[in-house]
Short mmCIF file of N, CA and C in Angstrom, two decimals:
data_model
loop_
_atom_site.label_atom_id
_atom_site.label_comp_id
_atom_site.label_asym_id
_atom_site.label_seq_id
_atom_site.Cartn_x
_atom_site.Cartn_y
_atom_site.Cartn_z
N UNK A 1 7.88 15.52 10.81
CA UNK A 1 9.06 15.32 10.03
C UNK A 1 10.31 15.60 10.87
N UNK A 2 10.20 16.62 11.71
CA UNK A 2 11.36 16.99 12.54
C UNK A 2 11.78 15.84 13.44
N UNK A 3 10.79 15.10 13.97
CA UNK A 3 11.12 13.99 14.86
C UNK A 3 11.88 12.88 14.14
N UNK A 4 11.47 12.58 12.89
CA UNK A 4 12.19 11.57 12.13
C UNK A 4 13.59 12.05 11.78
N UNK A 5 13.71 13.31 11.41
CA UNK A 5 15.04 13.88 11.12
C UNK A 5 15.94 13.78 12.34
N UNK A 6 15.38 14.10 13.51
CA UNK A 6 16.17 14.06 14.75
C UNK A 6 16.57 12.62 15.07
N UNK A 7 15.64 11.69 14.90
CA UNK A 7 15.95 10.30 15.19
C UNK A 7 17.05 9.78 14.24
N UNK A 8 16.98 10.20 12.98
CA UNK A 8 17.95 9.74 12.00
C UNK A 8 19.31 10.41 12.17
N UNK A 9 19.36 11.58 12.83
CA UNK A 9 20.65 12.18 13.16
C UNK A 9 21.34 11.35 14.22
N UNK A 10 20.55 10.81 15.15
CA UNK A 10 21.11 9.98 16.22
C UNK A 10 21.49 8.60 15.68
N UNK A 11 20.61 8.03 14.88
CA UNK A 11 20.83 6.68 14.33
C UNK A 11 20.48 6.70 12.84
N UNK A 12 21.44 7.08 11.99
CA UNK A 12 21.17 7.24 10.55
C UNK A 12 20.73 5.98 9.82
N UNK A 13 20.98 4.83 10.42
CA UNK A 13 20.63 3.57 9.78
C UNK A 13 19.44 2.87 10.42
N UNK A 14 18.57 3.66 11.01
CA UNK A 14 17.36 3.09 11.63
C UNK A 14 16.32 2.90 10.52
N UNK A 15 16.17 1.65 10.07
CA UNK A 15 15.26 1.39 8.94
C UNK A 15 13.82 1.72 9.24
N UNK A 16 13.42 1.64 10.51
CA UNK A 16 12.02 1.96 10.85
C UNK A 16 11.79 3.48 10.75
N UNK A 17 12.74 4.26 11.22
CA UNK A 17 12.61 5.71 11.09
C UNK A 17 12.65 6.12 9.62
N UNK A 18 13.51 5.47 8.84
CA UNK A 18 13.55 5.76 7.41
C UNK A 18 12.23 5.42 6.72
N UNK A 19 11.67 4.26 7.05
CA UNK A 19 10.40 3.84 6.49
C UNK A 19 9.30 4.82 6.86
N UNK A 20 9.27 5.22 8.13
CA UNK A 20 8.21 6.14 8.57
C UNK A 20 8.38 7.53 7.99
N UNK A 21 9.63 8.00 7.88
CA UNK A 21 9.84 9.31 7.26
C UNK A 21 9.46 9.25 5.78
N UNK A 22 9.77 8.13 5.13
CA UNK A 22 9.37 7.95 3.73
C UNK A 22 7.85 8.04 3.57
N UNK A 23 7.14 7.40 4.51
CA UNK A 23 5.66 7.49 4.46
C UNK A 23 5.18 8.94 4.65
N UNK A 24 5.86 9.66 5.52
CA UNK A 24 5.51 11.08 5.71
C UNK A 24 5.76 11.88 4.43
N UNK A 25 6.91 11.64 3.80
CA UNK A 25 7.18 12.28 2.52
C UNK A 25 6.13 11.92 1.49
N UNK A 26 5.73 10.65 1.47
CA UNK A 26 4.69 10.20 0.54
C UNK A 26 3.40 10.99 0.76
N UNK A 27 3.00 11.12 2.01
CA UNK A 27 1.78 11.87 2.32
C UNK A 27 1.87 13.34 1.90
N UNK A 28 3.08 13.86 1.89
CA UNK A 28 3.31 15.24 1.43
C UNK A 28 3.52 15.32 -0.09
N UNK A 29 3.43 14.18 -0.76
CA UNK A 29 3.65 14.07 -2.20
C UNK A 29 5.07 14.47 -2.61
N UNK A 30 6.01 14.20 -1.73
CA UNK A 30 7.43 14.42 -2.01
C UNK A 30 8.03 13.06 -2.32
N UNK A 31 7.86 12.63 -3.56
CA UNK A 31 8.16 11.26 -3.93
C UNK A 31 9.67 10.97 -4.01
N UNK A 32 10.47 11.91 -4.46
CA UNK A 32 11.91 11.64 -4.54
C UNK A 32 12.52 11.34 -3.17
N UNK A 33 12.29 12.19 -2.14
CA UNK A 33 12.84 11.82 -0.84
C UNK A 33 12.18 10.56 -0.25
N UNK A 34 10.93 10.32 -0.59
CA UNK A 34 10.29 9.08 -0.13
C UNK A 34 11.03 7.88 -0.72
N UNK A 35 11.29 7.90 -2.02
CA UNK A 35 12.03 6.81 -2.64
C UNK A 35 13.41 6.66 -2.00
N UNK A 36 14.09 7.77 -1.77
CA UNK A 36 15.43 7.70 -1.19
C UNK A 36 15.40 7.00 0.16
N UNK A 37 14.43 7.35 1.00
CA UNK A 37 14.35 6.74 2.32
C UNK A 37 13.94 5.27 2.24
N UNK A 38 12.95 4.95 1.39
CA UNK A 38 12.56 3.54 1.23
C UNK A 38 13.73 2.71 0.72
N UNK A 39 14.44 3.25 -0.27
CA UNK A 39 15.56 2.50 -0.86
C UNK A 39 16.68 2.30 0.17
N UNK A 40 16.97 3.31 0.98
CA UNK A 40 18.00 3.16 2.00
C UNK A 40 17.56 2.14 3.04
N UNK A 41 16.29 2.19 3.44
CA UNK A 41 15.78 1.22 4.42
C UNK A 41 15.90 -0.20 3.87
N UNK A 42 15.59 -0.38 2.59
CA UNK A 42 15.68 -1.72 1.98
C UNK A 42 17.13 -2.16 1.81
N UNK A 43 18.03 -1.22 1.56
CA UNK A 43 19.45 -1.56 1.46
C UNK A 43 19.97 -2.04 2.83
N UNK A 44 19.47 -1.44 3.89
CA UNK A 44 19.88 -1.81 5.24
C UNK A 44 19.28 -3.14 5.67
N UNK A 45 18.02 -3.34 5.31
CA UNK A 45 17.30 -4.54 5.74
C UNK A 45 16.37 -4.98 4.60
N UNK A 46 16.89 -5.75 3.67
CA UNK A 46 16.12 -6.08 2.46
C UNK A 46 14.96 -7.05 2.66
N UNK A 47 14.82 -7.59 3.85
CA UNK A 47 13.73 -8.54 4.08
C UNK A 47 12.53 -7.92 4.79
N UNK A 48 12.34 -6.63 4.65
CA UNK A 48 11.21 -5.95 5.30
C UNK A 48 10.03 -5.85 4.33
N UNK A 49 9.10 -6.75 4.48
CA UNK A 49 7.94 -6.79 3.59
C UNK A 49 7.16 -5.47 3.60
N UNK A 50 7.01 -4.89 4.78
CA UNK A 50 6.20 -3.66 4.88
C UNK A 50 6.87 -2.50 4.13
N UNK A 51 8.20 -2.49 4.07
CA UNK A 51 8.86 -1.42 3.34
C UNK A 51 8.58 -1.54 1.85
N UNK A 52 8.63 -2.75 1.32
CA UNK A 52 8.25 -2.94 -0.10
C UNK A 52 6.79 -2.54 -0.33
N UNK A 53 5.92 -2.99 0.56
CA UNK A 53 4.51 -2.66 0.40
C UNK A 53 4.28 -1.16 0.46
N UNK A 54 4.96 -0.49 1.38
CA UNK A 54 4.83 0.97 1.49
C UNK A 54 5.39 1.67 0.26
N UNK A 55 6.54 1.20 -0.23
CA UNK A 55 7.13 1.84 -1.41
C UNK A 55 6.22 1.69 -2.62
N UNK A 56 5.44 0.61 -2.65
CA UNK A 56 4.53 0.41 -3.78
C UNK A 56 3.52 1.57 -3.88
N UNK A 57 3.21 2.19 -2.77
CA UNK A 57 2.28 3.34 -2.78
C UNK A 57 2.85 4.50 -3.60
N UNK A 58 4.16 4.70 -3.51
CA UNK A 58 4.78 5.79 -4.26
C UNK A 58 4.73 5.46 -5.76
N UNK A 59 5.07 4.24 -6.11
CA UNK A 59 4.98 3.85 -7.52
C UNK A 59 3.55 4.03 -8.03
N UNK A 60 2.60 3.62 -7.22
CA UNK A 60 1.19 3.75 -7.59
C UNK A 60 0.82 5.22 -7.81
N UNK A 61 1.24 6.07 -6.90
CA UNK A 61 0.93 7.51 -7.03
C UNK A 61 1.56 8.11 -8.27
N UNK A 62 2.65 7.53 -8.74
CA UNK A 62 3.33 8.02 -9.94
C UNK A 62 2.85 7.29 -11.20
N UNK A 63 1.78 6.50 -11.05
CA UNK A 63 1.19 5.75 -12.16
C UNK A 63 2.13 4.71 -12.76
N UNK A 64 3.09 4.24 -12.00
CA UNK A 64 3.94 3.16 -12.43
C UNK A 64 3.42 1.88 -11.79
N UNK A 65 2.32 1.40 -12.36
CA UNK A 65 1.57 0.31 -11.75
C UNK A 65 2.35 -1.01 -11.75
N UNK A 66 3.15 -1.25 -12.78
CA UNK A 66 3.92 -2.49 -12.82
C UNK A 66 4.95 -2.52 -11.70
N UNK A 67 5.63 -1.40 -11.45
CA UNK A 67 6.61 -1.38 -10.34
C UNK A 67 5.90 -1.51 -9.00
N UNK A 68 4.70 -0.94 -8.89
CA UNK A 68 3.92 -1.10 -7.66
C UNK A 68 3.61 -2.58 -7.44
N UNK A 69 3.19 -3.26 -8.51
CA UNK A 69 2.90 -4.69 -8.42
C UNK A 69 4.17 -5.47 -8.06
N UNK A 70 5.29 -5.10 -8.68
CA UNK A 70 6.56 -5.79 -8.38
C UNK A 70 6.93 -5.65 -6.91
N UNK A 71 6.73 -4.45 -6.35
CA UNK A 71 7.04 -4.26 -4.91
C UNK A 71 6.08 -5.08 -4.04
N UNK A 72 4.82 -5.13 -4.42
CA UNK A 72 3.87 -5.93 -3.65
C UNK A 72 4.23 -7.41 -3.73
N UNK A 73 4.65 -7.86 -4.91
CA UNK A 73 5.08 -9.26 -5.06
C UNK A 73 6.30 -9.54 -4.20
N UNK A 74 7.24 -8.59 -4.15
CA UNK A 74 8.42 -8.76 -3.30
C UNK A 74 8.02 -8.86 -1.83
N UNK A 75 7.08 -7.99 -1.42
CA UNK A 75 6.62 -8.02 -0.03
C UNK A 75 5.98 -9.37 0.29
N UNK A 76 5.15 -9.87 -0.63
CA UNK A 76 4.44 -11.12 -0.39
C UNK A 76 5.36 -12.33 -0.46
N UNK A 77 6.45 -12.22 -1.22
CA UNK A 77 7.43 -13.32 -1.24
C UNK A 77 8.13 -13.43 0.11
N UNK A 78 8.30 -12.30 0.79
CA UNK A 78 8.93 -12.28 2.11
C UNK A 78 7.94 -12.71 3.18
N UNK A 79 6.72 -12.16 3.08
CA UNK A 79 5.70 -12.43 4.10
C UNK A 79 4.33 -12.44 3.43
N UNK A 80 3.79 -13.61 3.16
CA UNK A 80 2.49 -13.69 2.48
C UNK A 80 1.30 -13.30 3.33
N UNK A 81 1.53 -12.77 4.50
CA UNK A 81 0.45 -12.34 5.39
C UNK A 81 0.29 -10.83 5.48
N UNK A 82 0.92 -10.08 4.58
CA UNK A 82 0.83 -8.63 4.63
C UNK A 82 -0.40 -8.19 3.84
N UNK A 83 -1.47 -7.92 4.57
CA UNK A 83 -2.73 -7.56 3.93
C UNK A 83 -2.61 -6.34 3.04
N UNK A 84 -1.83 -5.35 3.48
CA UNK A 84 -1.69 -4.14 2.70
C UNK A 84 -1.07 -4.42 1.34
N UNK A 85 -0.16 -5.38 1.25
CA UNK A 85 0.47 -5.72 -0.04
C UNK A 85 -0.58 -6.27 -1.01
N UNK A 86 -1.47 -7.09 -0.51
CA UNK A 86 -2.58 -7.59 -1.36
C UNK A 86 -3.46 -6.44 -1.81
N UNK A 87 -3.79 -5.56 -0.88
CA UNK A 87 -4.65 -4.41 -1.19
C UNK A 87 -3.98 -3.51 -2.23
N UNK A 88 -2.71 -3.19 -2.02
CA UNK A 88 -2.00 -2.28 -2.93
C UNK A 88 -1.85 -2.92 -4.31
N UNK A 89 -1.56 -4.22 -4.33
CA UNK A 89 -1.43 -4.90 -5.62
C UNK A 89 -2.77 -4.91 -6.36
N UNK A 90 -3.85 -5.11 -5.62
CA UNK A 90 -5.19 -5.10 -6.24
C UNK A 90 -5.48 -3.73 -6.87
N UNK A 91 -5.10 -2.68 -6.17
CA UNK A 91 -5.32 -1.34 -6.73
C UNK A 91 -4.55 -1.13 -8.03
N UNK A 92 -3.29 -1.55 -8.04
CA UNK A 92 -2.47 -1.40 -9.24
C UNK A 92 -3.03 -2.27 -10.39
N UNK A 93 -3.42 -3.50 -10.05
CA UNK A 93 -4.01 -4.37 -11.06
C UNK A 93 -5.29 -3.78 -11.63
N UNK A 94 -6.08 -3.13 -10.80
CA UNK A 94 -7.32 -2.52 -11.28
C UNK A 94 -7.02 -1.42 -12.30
N UNK A 95 -6.00 -0.62 -12.04
CA UNK A 95 -5.65 0.43 -12.96
C UNK A 95 -5.03 -0.13 -14.25
N UNK A 96 -4.53 -1.36 -14.18
CA UNK A 96 -4.04 -2.04 -15.39
C UNK A 96 -5.16 -2.86 -16.04
N UNK A 97 -6.36 -2.74 -15.48
CA UNK A 97 -7.55 -3.43 -15.96
C UNK A 97 -7.42 -4.96 -15.94
N UNK A 98 -6.73 -5.46 -14.94
CA UNK A 98 -6.59 -6.89 -14.73
C UNK A 98 -7.57 -7.31 -13.63
N UNK A 99 -8.87 -7.24 -13.95
CA UNK A 99 -9.90 -7.41 -12.95
C UNK A 99 -10.00 -8.84 -12.42
N UNK A 100 -9.53 -9.81 -13.18
CA UNK A 100 -9.62 -11.19 -12.73
C UNK A 100 -8.87 -11.40 -11.42
N UNK A 101 -7.71 -10.78 -11.31
CA UNK A 101 -6.87 -10.95 -10.11
C UNK A 101 -7.23 -9.96 -9.01
N UNK A 102 -7.86 -8.86 -9.37
CA UNK A 102 -8.16 -7.80 -8.41
C UNK A 102 -8.99 -8.30 -7.24
N UNK A 103 -10.11 -8.93 -7.55
CA UNK A 103 -11.02 -9.36 -6.48
C UNK A 103 -10.34 -10.41 -5.58
N UNK A 104 -9.52 -11.29 -6.16
CA UNK A 104 -8.83 -12.30 -5.34
C UNK A 104 -7.91 -11.61 -4.33
N UNK A 105 -7.21 -10.55 -4.78
CA UNK A 105 -6.31 -9.85 -3.87
C UNK A 105 -7.09 -9.09 -2.78
N UNK A 106 -8.18 -8.43 -3.18
CA UNK A 106 -8.99 -7.75 -2.15
C UNK A 106 -9.56 -8.77 -1.17
N UNK A 107 -10.00 -9.91 -1.66
CA UNK A 107 -10.53 -10.96 -0.79
C UNK A 107 -9.46 -11.44 0.20
N UNK A 108 -8.24 -11.63 -0.30
CA UNK A 108 -7.15 -12.10 0.57
C UNK A 108 -6.82 -11.05 1.63
N UNK A 109 -6.81 -9.78 1.24
CA UNK A 109 -6.54 -8.71 2.21
C UNK A 109 -7.61 -8.71 3.30
N UNK A 110 -8.87 -8.88 2.91
CA UNK A 110 -9.98 -8.92 3.86
C UNK A 110 -9.88 -10.15 4.76
N UNK A 111 -9.50 -11.27 4.18
CA UNK A 111 -9.34 -12.49 4.97
C UNK A 111 -8.25 -12.34 6.03
N UNK A 112 -7.13 -11.73 5.65
CA UNK A 112 -6.02 -11.55 6.57
C UNK A 112 -6.29 -10.51 7.64
N UNK A 113 -7.03 -9.48 7.27
CA UNK A 113 -7.28 -8.38 8.21
C UNK A 113 -8.74 -7.93 8.05
N UNK A 114 -9.66 -8.65 8.70
CA UNK A 114 -11.10 -8.41 8.49
C UNK A 114 -11.56 -7.00 8.82
N UNK A 115 -10.87 -6.31 9.70
CA UNK A 115 -11.27 -4.96 10.09
C UNK A 115 -10.57 -3.87 9.27
N UNK A 116 -9.95 -4.23 8.18
CA UNK A 116 -9.23 -3.31 7.31
C UNK A 116 -10.23 -2.80 6.27
N UNK A 117 -10.54 -1.53 6.30
CA UNK A 117 -11.59 -0.96 5.45
C UNK A 117 -11.19 -0.85 3.98
N UNK A 118 -9.93 -0.62 3.70
CA UNK A 118 -9.49 -0.36 2.33
C UNK A 118 -9.91 -1.42 1.31
N UNK A 119 -9.76 -2.72 1.60
CA UNK A 119 -10.16 -3.70 0.59
C UNK A 119 -11.66 -3.66 0.30
N UNK A 120 -12.47 -3.32 1.30
CA UNK A 120 -13.90 -3.20 1.06
C UNK A 120 -14.18 -2.03 0.11
N UNK A 121 -13.48 -0.93 0.33
CA UNK A 121 -13.63 0.21 -0.57
C UNK A 121 -13.19 -0.19 -1.98
N UNK A 122 -12.07 -0.89 -2.08
CA UNK A 122 -11.59 -1.34 -3.40
C UNK A 122 -12.57 -2.27 -4.08
N UNK A 123 -13.11 -3.22 -3.31
CA UNK A 123 -14.16 -4.10 -3.85
C UNK A 123 -15.30 -3.26 -4.40
N UNK A 124 -15.72 -2.28 -3.61
CA UNK A 124 -16.83 -1.43 -4.04
C UNK A 124 -16.54 -0.72 -5.35
N UNK A 125 -15.32 -0.23 -5.50
CA UNK A 125 -14.94 0.46 -6.75
C UNK A 125 -15.00 -0.50 -7.93
N UNK A 126 -14.49 -1.72 -7.76
CA UNK A 126 -14.50 -2.69 -8.86
C UNK A 126 -15.94 -3.08 -9.21
N UNK A 127 -16.75 -3.34 -8.19
CA UNK A 127 -18.14 -3.68 -8.45
C UNK A 127 -18.87 -2.52 -9.14
N UNK A 128 -18.62 -1.31 -8.72
CA UNK A 128 -19.27 -0.15 -9.34
C UNK A 128 -18.83 -0.02 -10.81
N UNK A 129 -17.55 -0.23 -11.08
CA UNK A 129 -17.04 -0.13 -12.44
C UNK A 129 -17.62 -1.21 -13.33
N UNK A 130 -17.97 -2.35 -12.74
CA UNK A 130 -18.54 -3.43 -13.54
C UNK A 130 -20.05 -3.36 -13.60
N UNK A 131 -20.66 -2.34 -12.97
CA UNK A 131 -22.09 -2.14 -13.04
C UNK A 131 -22.88 -2.86 -11.97
N UNK A 132 -22.22 -3.52 -11.05
CA UNK A 132 -22.91 -4.24 -9.97
C UNK A 132 -23.08 -3.27 -8.79
N UNK A 133 -24.05 -2.41 -8.90
CA UNK A 133 -24.26 -1.32 -7.94
C UNK A 133 -24.66 -1.84 -6.57
N UNK A 134 -25.47 -2.89 -6.52
CA UNK A 134 -25.91 -3.42 -5.23
C UNK A 134 -24.73 -3.95 -4.41
N UNK A 135 -23.86 -4.75 -5.08
CA UNK A 135 -22.71 -5.29 -4.36
C UNK A 135 -21.73 -4.15 -4.03
N UNK A 136 -21.62 -3.17 -4.91
CA UNK A 136 -20.75 -2.02 -4.64
C UNK A 136 -21.22 -1.30 -3.38
N UNK A 137 -22.51 -1.09 -3.28
CA UNK A 137 -23.07 -0.40 -2.09
C UNK A 137 -22.80 -1.18 -0.83
N UNK A 138 -22.94 -2.51 -0.88
CA UNK A 138 -22.66 -3.35 0.29
C UNK A 138 -21.20 -3.18 0.73
N UNK A 139 -20.28 -3.19 -0.23
CA UNK A 139 -18.86 -3.06 0.12
C UNK A 139 -18.55 -1.66 0.65
N UNK A 140 -19.11 -0.62 0.03
CA UNK A 140 -18.90 0.74 0.53
C UNK A 140 -19.43 0.88 1.96
N UNK A 141 -20.59 0.31 2.21
CA UNK A 141 -21.16 0.36 3.56
C UNK A 141 -20.28 -0.38 4.57
N UNK A 142 -19.73 -1.51 4.16
CA UNK A 142 -18.82 -2.26 5.04
C UNK A 142 -17.58 -1.42 5.34
N UNK A 143 -17.05 -0.73 4.33
CA UNK A 143 -15.88 0.13 4.53
C UNK A 143 -16.21 1.27 5.51
N UNK A 144 -17.37 1.87 5.34
CA UNK A 144 -17.78 2.98 6.21
C UNK A 144 -17.97 2.51 7.64
N UNK A 145 -18.55 1.32 7.81
CA UNK A 145 -18.73 0.78 9.17
C UNK A 145 -17.37 0.59 9.87
N UNK A 146 -16.40 0.10 9.11
CA UNK A 146 -15.07 -0.15 9.70
C UNK A 146 -14.29 1.14 9.91
N UNK A 147 -14.43 2.08 8.99
CA UNK A 147 -13.68 3.33 9.06
C UNK A 147 -14.46 4.42 8.34
N UNK A 148 -15.22 5.22 9.09
CA UNK A 148 -16.07 6.24 8.45
C UNK A 148 -15.30 7.23 7.55
N UNK A 149 -13.99 7.30 7.72
CA UNK A 149 -13.20 8.25 6.92
C UNK A 149 -12.63 7.59 5.68
N UNK A 150 -12.92 6.31 5.45
CA UNK A 150 -12.32 5.59 4.33
C UNK A 150 -13.07 5.83 3.01
N UNK A 151 -14.29 6.29 3.09
CA UNK A 151 -15.08 6.43 1.86
C UNK A 151 -15.23 7.87 1.45
#
């Protein structure tokens, strides 16, 4: 955190440092400063798809799934190749029990970034919730192969 603070003292309008510090705040569960940094980064450079996608994580953590989806939609409107936005939107849709769209988003995330473990884990959760244990196990195993710490 000190490094981001130092960088932002030198260049207070560095949207990348703001985005990264916001992610650090998110990991520390300090959502208000995370929102402040994401919002400032977006005010400086509103066409940053990754910033919208990253901010969706905060909304998701606060159980505001519709705002998480809105941020993912904004990210994808800017850049439809952001795998994380599809993954994050799928997670929010799953919590809203909109399973029809969930698998399509996880599939798209996997298509865009085949070595990204998160969509496989998400697939596994949806399959497990629907009672398809065999397919769930396959997806969990794929996630573990890609990233042993993802499961």
